[in-house]
PDB file of C-alpha atoms in Angstrom:
ATOM      1  CA  MET A   1     -38.168  51.591  19.210  1.00 96.00           C
ATOM      2  CA  LEU A   2     -34.774  53.469  19.068  1.00 98.00           C
ATOM      3  CA  LEU A   3     -32.484  51.959  21.657  1.00 98.00           C
ATOM      4  CA  LEU A   4     -28.924  52.753  22.771  1.00 98.00           C
ATOM      5  CA  ALA A   5     -27.077  49.611  23.859  1.00 98.00           C
ATOM      6  CA  ILE A   6     -23.865  49.909  25.907  1.00 98.00           C
ATOM      7  CA  ASP A   7     -21.425  47.133  26.880  1.00 98.00           C
ATOM      8  CA  THR A   8     -18.290  47.548  29.023  1.00 98.00           C
ATOM      9  CA  ALA A   9     -18.545  44.442  31.206  1.00 97.00           C
ATOM     10  CA  LEU A  10     -15.868  42.354  29.617  1.00 97.00           C
ATOM     11  CA  ASP A  11     -12.965  42.824  27.202  1.00 96.00           C
ATOM     12  CA  ALA A  12     -14.620  45.372  24.833  1.00 97.00           C
ATOM     13  CA  CYS A  13     -16.053  48.927  24.927  1.00 98.00           C
ATOM     14  CA  ALA A  14     -19.070  48.901  22.693  1.00 98.00           C
ATOM     15  CA  ALA A  15     -22.233  50.871  21.893  1.00 98.00           C
ATOM     16  CA  GLY A  16     -24.808  50.813  19.215  1.00 98.00           C
ATOM     17  CA  ILE A  17     -28.124  52.357  18.193  1.00 98.00           C
ATOM     18  CA  LEU A  18     -30.743  49.741  17.320  1.00 98.00           C
ATOM     19  CA  ASP A  19     -33.901  50.571  15.381  1.00 98.00           C
ATOM     20  CA  THR A  20     -36.368  47.718  16.133  1.00 98.00           C
ATOM     21  CA  ALA A  21     -38.697  48.859  13.407  1.00 97.00           C
ATOM     22  CA  THR A  22     -36.193  48.143  10.670  1.00 96.00           C
ATOM     23  CA  GLY A  23     -34.211  45.532  12.628  1.00 96.00           C
ATOM     24  CA  GLN A  24     -30.954  47.369  11.855  1.00 95.00           C
ATOM     25  CA  LEU A  25     -28.111  48.884  13.941  1.00 97.00           C
ATOM     26  CA  ILE A  26     -28.123  52.459  12.725  1.00 97.00           C
ATOM     27  CA  ALA A  27     -24.595  53.017  14.128  1.00 98.00           C
ATOM     28  CA  HIS A  28     -22.197  51.055  16.310  1.00 98.00           C
ATOM     29  CA  GLU A  29     -18.644  50.762  17.389  1.00 98.00           C
ATOM     30  CA  SER A  30     -16.735  48.272  19.439  1.00 97.00           C
ATOM     31  CA  GLN A  31     -13.096  48.434  20.651  1.00 97.00           C
ATOM     32  CA  PRO A  32     -11.425  45.471  22.221  1.00 97.00           C
ATOM     33  CA  MET A  33      -9.883  46.391  25.533  1.00 95.00           C
ATOM     34  CA  LYS A  34      -9.217  44.827  28.877  1.00 92.00           C
ATOM     35  CA  ARG A  35      -8.776  48.147  30.728  1.00 94.00           C
ATOM     36  CA  GLY A  36      -9.478  51.821  30.034  1.00 96.00           C
ATOM     37  CA  HIS A  37     -13.299  51.628  29.583  1.00 97.00           C
ATOM     38  CA  ALA A  38     -13.799  54.741  31.635  1.00 96.00           C
ATOM     39  CA  GLU A  39     -11.638  56.872  29.345  1.00 97.00           C
ATOM     40  CA  ALA A  40     -12.899  55.255  26.176  1.00 98.00           C
ATOM     41  CA  LEU A  41     -16.623  55.016  26.641  1.00 98.00           C
ATOM     42  CA  MET A  42     -17.826  58.693  26.457  1.00 97.00           C
ATOM     43  CA  PRO A  43     -15.837  59.556  23.265  1.00 98.00           C
ATOM     44  CA  LEU A  44     -17.068  56.304  21.674  1.00 98.00           C
ATOM     45  CA  LEU A  45     -20.661  57.162  22.609  1.00 98.00           C
ATOM     46  CA  ALA A  46     -20.255  60.570  21.117  1.00 98.00           C
ATOM     47  CA  ARG A  47     -19.001  59.091  17.825  1.00 98.00           C
ATOM     48  CA  VAL A  48     -21.942  56.572  17.748  1.00 98.00           C
ATOM     49  CA  MET A  49     -24.517  59.235  18.388  1.00 98.00           C
ATOM     50  CA  GLN A  50     -23.006  61.519  15.706  1.00 98.00           C
ATOM     51  CA  GLN A  51     -22.856  58.692  13.175  1.00 97.00           C
ATOM     52  CA  SER A  52     -26.512  57.807  13.902  1.00 97.00           C
ATOM     53  CA  GLY A  53     -27.749  61.420  13.575  1.00 97.00           C
ATOM     54  CA  ILE A  54     -30.045  60.723  16.440  1.00 96.00           C
ATOM     55  CA  ALA A  55     -30.186  62.886  19.605  1.00 96.00           C
ATOM     56  CA  PHE A  56     -30.361  61.347  23.059  1.00 96.00           C
ATOM     57  CA  ALA A  57     -33.845  62.820  23.499  1.00 96.00           C
ATOM     58  CA  GLU A  58     -35.098  60.773  20.508  1.00 97.00           C
ATOM     59  CA  LEU A  59     -34.150  57.504  22.118  1.00 98.00           C
ATOM     60  CA  ASP A  60     -36.851  55.358  23.603  1.00 98.00           C
ATOM     61  CA  ARG A  61     -34.621  53.282  25.897  1.00 98.00           C
ATOM     62  CA  ILE A  62     -31.075  52.579  26.989  1.00 98.00           C
ATOM     63  CA  ALA A  63     -29.784  48.991  27.559  1.00 98.00           C
ATOM     64  CA  VAL A  64     -26.601  48.240  29.510  1.00 98.00           C
ATOM     65  CA  THR A  65     -24.849  45.038  30.365  1.00 98.00           C
ATOM     66  CA  THR A  66     -24.940  44.315  34.068  1.00 97.00           C
ATOM     67  CA  GLY A  67     -22.357  41.460  34.390  1.00 95.00           C
ATOM     68  CA  PRO A  68     -21.026  39.111  35.360  1.00 96.00           C
ATOM     69  CA  GLY A  69     -17.734  40.608  34.282  1.00 94.00           C
ATOM     70  CA  SER A  70     -15.180  43.093  35.329  1.00 91.00           C
ATOM     71  CA  PHE A  71     -16.263  44.927  38.510  1.00 90.00           C
ATOM     72  CA  THR A  72     -14.835  48.210  37.234  1.00 92.00           C
ATOM     73  CA  GLY A  73     -15.853  47.793  33.646  1.00 94.00           C
ATOM     74  CA  LEU A  74     -19.507  47.062  34.168  1.00 93.00           C
ATOM     75  CA  ARG A  75     -19.885  49.968  36.531  1.00 94.00           C
ATOM     76  CA  VAL A  76     -18.520  52.311  33.863  1.00 97.00           C
ATOM     77  CA  GLY A  77     -21.256  51.320  31.464  1.00 97.00           C
ATOM     78  CA  LEU A  78     -23.976  51.298  34.132  1.00 97.00           C
ATOM     79  CA  SER A  79     -22.933  54.753  35.307  1.00 97.00           C
ATOM     80  CA  ALA A  80     -22.999  56.127  31.688  1.00 97.00           C
ATOM     81  CA  GLY A  81     -26.381  54.493  30.926  1.00 98.00           C
ATOM     82  CA  ARG A  82     -28.069  55.729  34.034  1.00 97.00           C
ATOM     83  CA  GLY A  83     -26.675  59.285  33.546  1.00 97.00           C
ATOM     84  CA  ILE A  84     -27.926  59.440  29.984  1.00 97.00           C
ATOM     85  CA  GLY A  85     -31.204  57.973  31.084  1.00 97.00           C
ATOM     86  CA  LEU A  86     -31.654  60.557  33.771  1.00 97.00           C
ATOM     87  CA  ALA A  87     -30.659  63.471  31.603  1.00 96.00           C
ATOM     88  CA  ALA A  88     -32.885  62.379  28.671  1.00 96.00           C
ATOM     89  CA  GLY A  89     -35.780  61.104  30.778  1.00 97.00           C
ATOM     90  CA  LYS A  90     -35.522  57.637  29.264  1.00 97.00           C
ATOM     91  CA  PRO A  91     -35.827  54.177  30.947  1.00 98.00           C
ATOM     92  CA  VAL A  92     -32.608  52.279  31.407  1.00 98.00           C
ATOM     93  CA  VAL A  93     -32.669  48.503  31.502  1.00 98.00           C
ATOM     94  CA  GLY A  94     -30.093  45.775  32.283  1.00 98.00           C
ATOM     95  CA  VAL A  95     -29.085  42.795  30.259  1.00 98.00           C
ATOM     96  CA  THR A  96     -26.652  40.100  31.699  1.00 97.00           C
ATOM     97  CA  THR A  97     -23.625  39.153  29.721  1.00 98.00           C
ATOM     98  CA  LEU A  98     -24.483  35.423  29.948  1.00 98.00           C
ATOM     99  CA  THR A  99     -27.883  36.067  28.434  1.00 97.00           C
ATOM    100  CA  ALA A 100     -26.440  38.273  25.724  1.00 98.00           C
ATOM    101  CA  TYR A 101     -23.962  35.465  24.780  1.00 98.00           C
ATOM    102  CA  ALA A 102     -26.667  32.764  24.663  1.00 96.00           C
ATOM    103  CA  ALA A 103     -29.512  34.597  22.904  1.00 95.00           C
ATOM    104  CA  PRO A 104     -28.191  34.635  19.303  1.00 94.00           C
ATOM    105  CA  VAL A 105     -27.339  31.006  19.541  1.00 93.00           C
ATOM    106  CA  VAL A 106     -30.755  30.068  20.899  1.00 92.00           C
ATOM    107  CA  THR A 107     -32.352  31.816  17.973  1.00 81.00           C
ATOM    108  CA  ARG A 108     -30.745  29.512  15.480  1.00 80.00           C
ATOM    109  CA  ASN A 109     -29.520  26.514  17.341  1.00 59.00           C
ATOM    110  CA  GLY A 110     -32.215  23.917  17.131  1.00 75.00           C
ATOM    111  CA  ASP A 111     -32.188  21.228  19.818  1.00 86.00           C
ATOM    112  CA  ALA A 112     -28.691  21.311  21.167  1.00 92.00           C
ATOM    113  CA  PRO A 113     -28.022  22.889  24.584  1.00 95.00           C
ATOM    114  CA  VAL A 114     -26.302  26.194  24.746  1.00 96.00           C
ATOM    115  CA  ILE A 115     -23.718  26.858  27.482  1.00 97.00           C
ATOM    116  CA  ALA A 116     -22.564  30.461  27.975  1.00 98.00           C
ATOM    117  CA  ALA A 117     -19.285  30.660  29.913  1.00 98.00           C
ATOM    118  CA  ILE A 118     -17.228  33.650  31.215  1.00 98.00           C
ATOM    119  CA  ASP A 119     -13.831  33.316  32.702  1.00 97.00           C
ATOM    120  CA  ALA A 120     -14.059  34.038  36.447  1.00 95.00           C
ATOM    121  CA  ARG A 121     -10.397  33.363  37.018  1.00 93.00           C
ATOM    122  CA  HIS A 122      -8.834  31.112  39.600  1.00 94.00           C
ATOM    123  CA  ASP A 123     -10.062  27.970  37.710  1.00 96.00           C
ATOM    124  CA  HIS A 124     -13.650  29.072  37.970  1.00 96.00           C
ATOM    125  CA  VAL A 125     -16.229  30.176  35.368  1.00 97.00           C
ATOM    126  CA  TYR A 126     -19.487  32.037  35.380  1.00 97.00           C
ATOM    127  CA  VAL A 127     -21.815  29.694  33.537  1.00 98.00           C
ATOM    128  CA  GLN A 128     -25.343  29.300  32.327  1.00 97.00           C
ATOM    129  CA  ALA A 129     -26.880  26.505  30.344  1.00 97.00           C
ATOM    130  CA  VAL A 130     -30.243  26.582  28.387  1.00 96.00           C
ATOM    131  CA  SER A 131     -31.802  24.192  25.947  1.00 93.00           C
ATOM    132  CA  GLY A 132     -32.135  24.973  22.302  1.00 89.00           C
ATOM    133  CA  ASN A 133     -35.423  26.782  22.961  1.00 87.00           C
ATOM    134  CA  GLY A 134     -34.122  28.890  25.851  1.00 89.00           C
ATOM    135  CA  THR A 135     -35.453  26.826  28.812  1.00 92.00           C
ATOM    136  CA  ALA A 136     -33.124  26.948  31.807  1.00 94.00           C
ATOM    137  CA  LEU A 137     -30.966  23.859  32.345  1.00 96.00           C
ATOM    138  CA  LEU A 138     -28.357  25.395  34.703  1.00 96.00           C
ATOM    139  CA  ARG A 139     -29.060  28.636  36.370  1.00 95.00           C
ATOM    140  CA  PRO A 140     -26.365  31.401  36.341  1.00 96.00           C
ATOM    141  CA  CYS A 141     -23.588  30.547  38.833  1.00 96.00           C
ATOM    142  CA  VAL A 142     -19.924  30.658  39.425  1.00 96.00           C
ATOM    143  CA  ILE A 143     -18.370  27.244  39.842  1.00 97.00           C
ATOM    144  CA  PRO A 144     -15.036  25.446  39.290  1.00 97.00           C
ATOM    145  CA  ILE A 145     -14.353  24.493  35.659  1.00 97.00           C
ATOM    146  CA  ASP A 146     -14.357  20.813  36.660  1.00 95.00           C
ATOM    147  CA  GLU A 147     -17.934  21.257  37.867  1.00 96.00           C
ATOM    148  CA  ALA A 148     -18.936  23.284  34.938  1.00 97.00           C
ATOM    149  CA  VAL A 149     -17.975  20.441  32.431  1.00 96.00           C
ATOM    150  CA  GLU A 150     -20.551  18.269  34.207  1.00 96.00           C
ATOM    151  CA  ALA A 151     -23.023  20.077  31.945  1.00 95.00           C
ATOM    152  CA  ALA A 152     -21.998  17.441  29.430  1.00 95.00           C
ATOM    153  CA  ARG A 153     -24.932  15.448  30.864  1.00 95.00           C
ATOM    154  CA  PHE A 154     -27.256  17.749  28.825  1.00 96.00           C
ATOM    155  CA  GLY A 155     -25.853  16.495  25.546  1.00 95.00           C
ATOM    156  CA  ALA A 156     -23.413  17.814  22.945  1.00 95.00           C
ATOM    157  CA  PRO A 157     -23.605  21.555  23.425  1.00 96.00           C
ATOM    158  CA  HIS A 158     -22.904  24.826  21.605  1.00 96.00           C
ATOM    159  CA  LEU A 159     -20.210  26.571  23.818  1.00 98.00           C
ATOM    160  CA  VAL A 160     -20.161  30.366  23.671  1.00 98.00           C
ATOM    161  CA  GLY A 161     -18.463  33.105  25.692  1.00 98.00           C
ATOM    162  CA  ASN A 162     -15.020  34.270  26.480  1.00 97.00           C
ATOM    163  CA  ALA A 163     -14.277  30.969  28.323  1.00 98.00           C
ATOM    164  CA  ALA A 164     -15.649  28.736  25.576  1.00 98.00           C
ATOM    165  CA  ASN A 165     -12.200  27.466  24.611  1.00 98.00           C
ATOM    166  CA  LEU A 166     -11.302  27.019  28.266  1.00 97.00           C
ATOM    167  CA  LEU A 167     -14.352  24.896  28.881  1.00 97.00           C
ATOM    168  CA  ALA A 168     -13.768  22.886  25.698  1.00 97.00           C
ATOM    169  CA  SER A 169     -10.249  22.140  26.749  1.00 97.00           C
ATOM    170  CA  ARG A 170     -11.489  20.390  29.915  1.00 96.00           C
ATOM    171  CA  TRP A 171     -14.430  18.673  28.352  1.00 97.00           C
ATOM    172  CA  PRO A 172     -14.678  14.996  29.332  1.00 96.00           C
ATOM    173  CA  ALA A 173     -13.345  12.716  26.584  1.00 95.00           C
ATOM    174  CA  ASP A 174     -16.086  10.120  27.141  1.00 95.00           C
ATOM    175  CA  ALA A 175     -18.896  12.745  26.943  1.00 95.00           C
ATOM    176  CA  PRO A 176     -20.764  14.090  23.902  1.00 94.00           C
ATOM    177  CA  GLN A 177     -18.374  16.609  22.412  1.00 96.00           C
ATOM    178  CA  PRO A 178     -19.348  20.275  21.796  1.00 97.00           C
ATOM    179  CA  ILE A 179     -20.767  20.747  18.304  1.00 95.00           C
ATOM    180  CA  ILE A 180     -19.469  24.333  18.162  1.00 96.00           C
ATOM    181  CA  VAL A 181     -16.932  26.197  20.343  1.00 98.00           C
ATOM    182  CA  ASP A 182     -17.562  29.923  19.798  1.00 97.00           C
ATOM    183  CA  GLU A 183     -14.956  32.042  21.753  1.00 98.00           C
ATOM    184  CA  GLN A 184     -16.050  35.703  21.923  1.00 97.00           C
ATOM    185  CA  ALA A 185     -14.355  38.441  23.932  1.00 97.00           C
ATOM    186  CA  ALA A 186     -17.634  40.140  24.438  1.00 97.00           C
ATOM    187  CA  PRO A 187     -21.329  39.706  23.411  1.00 98.00           C
ATOM    188  CA  ASP A 188     -22.584  41.165  20.132  1.00 97.00           C
ATOM    189  CA  ILE A 189     -23.769  44.662  20.831  1.00 98.00           C
ATOM    190  CA  SER A 190     -26.848  44.146  18.665  1.00 97.00           C
ATOM    191  CA  TRP A 191     -28.016  41.455  20.972  1.00 97.00           C
ATOM    192  CA  VAL A 192     -27.570  43.637  23.936  1.00 98.00           C
ATOM    193  CA  GLY A 193     -29.964  45.916  22.104  1.00 98.00           C
ATOM    194  CA  TRP A 194     -32.500  43.242  21.135  1.00 98.00           C
ATOM    195  CA  LEU A 195     -32.673  41.877  24.594  1.00 98.00           C
ATOM    196  CA  GLY A 196     -32.918  45.354  26.054  1.00 98.00           C
ATOM    197  CA  ALA A 197     -35.942  46.072  23.806  1.00 98.00           C
ATOM    198  CA  ALA A 198     -37.629  42.885  24.905  1.00 97.00           C
ATOM    199  CA  VAL A 199     -37.346  43.105  28.724  1.00 97.00           C
ATOM    200  CA  ASP A 200     -39.586  44.876  31.156  1.00 96.00           C
ATOM    201  CA  PRO A 201     -38.068  48.053  32.537  1.00 95.00           C
ATOM    202  CA  GLN A 202     -39.841  47.357  35.870  1.00 94.00           C
ATOM    203  CA  THR A 203     -37.946  44.086  36.432  1.00 95.00           C
ATOM    204  CA  ALA A 204     -34.831  44.222  34.269  1.00 96.00           C
ATOM    205  CA  LEU A 205     -33.078  46.941  36.337  1.00 95.00           C
ATOM    206  CA  ALA A 206     -29.749  48.436  35.456  1.00 96.00           C
ATOM    207  CA  ARG A 207     -27.900  47.129  38.509  1.00 95.00           C
ATOM    208  CA  PRO A 208     -24.725  45.035  38.837  1.00 94.00           C
ATOM    209  CA  PHE A 209     -25.491  41.350  38.437  1.00 93.00           C
ATOM    210  CA  TYR A 210     -23.180  39.560  40.999  1.00 88.00           C
ATOM    211  CA  LEU A 211     -22.710  35.879  41.311  1.00 87.00           C
ATOM    212  CA  ARG A 212     -19.636  35.800  43.520  1.00 75.00           C
ATOM    213  CA  ALA A 213     -19.872  36.342  47.326  1.00 57.00           C
ATOM    214  CA  PRO A 214     -19.621  38.572  49.210  1.00 41.00           C
ATOM    215  CA  ASP A 215     -20.952  41.111  46.630  1.00 42.00           C
ATOM    216  CA  ALA A 216     -24.384  39.489  46.586  1.00 40.00           C
ATOM    217  CA  LYS A 217     -26.594  36.639  47.529  1.00 44.00           C
ATOM    218  CA  PRO A 218     -27.287  33.829  45.053  1.00 41.00           C
ATOM    219  CA  GLN A 219     -29.430  34.833  42.021  1.00 40.00           C
ATOM    220  CA  SER A 220     -32.565  33.143  40.671  1.00 38.00           C
ATOM    221  CA  SER A 221     -32.783  32.162  37.056  1.00 36.00           C
ATOM    222  CA  LEU A 222     -32.557  34.958  34.575  1.00 35.00           C
ATOM    223  CA  MET A 223     -33.818  32.698  31.768  1.00 37.00           C
ATOM    224  CA  GLY A 224     -37.420  31.921  32.711  1.00 38.00           C
ATOM    225  CA  GLY A 225     -37.873  33.882  29.511  1.00 40.00           C
ATOM    226  CA  LEU A 226     -34.676  34.462  27.612  1.00 44.00           C
ATOM    227  CA  GLY A 227     -33.287  37.929  28.342  1.00 39.00           C
ATOM    228  CA  GLN A 228     -35.033  38.631  31.577  1.00 39.00           C
ATOM    229  CA  THR A 229     -32.634  39.726  34.350  1.00 37.00           C
ATOM    230  CA  GLN A 230     -32.961  40.121  38.009  1.00 37.00           C
ATOM    231  CA  PRO A 231     -31.112  42.731  39.994  1.00 35.00           C
ATOM    232  CA  ALA A 232     -28.635  42.030  42.679  1.00 37.00           C
ATOM    233  CA  PRO A 233     -30.100  42.465  46.211  1.00 33.00           C
TER     234      PRO A 233
END
């Protein structure tokens, strides 16, 4: 499968072409940025496509991050992905940022729980916890940091995400301490691609994934199988 992965949900503008047959990114580019995704994405996509030597019509699928993240940023990526999919006649799937953060850790982590955390501001985080094999421990939600650290009850975790350091700084002193604190501004674009290749286009829709009211109602778990997403109502 040849898949175009796009991520503009957080503090990066990134895209890559994944060839699942070889397991390699044929081409990719990621630029750190907090704002300006709308201006940066299309030129970035043009460079990635040119570097790959692949035409849009040769793609099998497009995968786009759906959030949680920046309201404006994630819509830039979703609009681009949908537009390319429509023009090229290709399916477009959605991958959540929390899943994209957790997935590479789960593949190598062993028994330790994995907690993916994204800064939701105002002393809150978007958070999701899974066991070392990807089983859901804490469904995706937005909660105060002081509540998020109650995930210490699952044992010494691997913290990942752009709020990993924030969560670690508030970790209870008397709880099992994080074994790794992996602060990342945005998920690895290759994992957006791998997850996009694994999901069902009929259920992993390219729609914004909201956790904060009033934009959407509460979501059910997106980790029944790692990488499966559910659309906002």
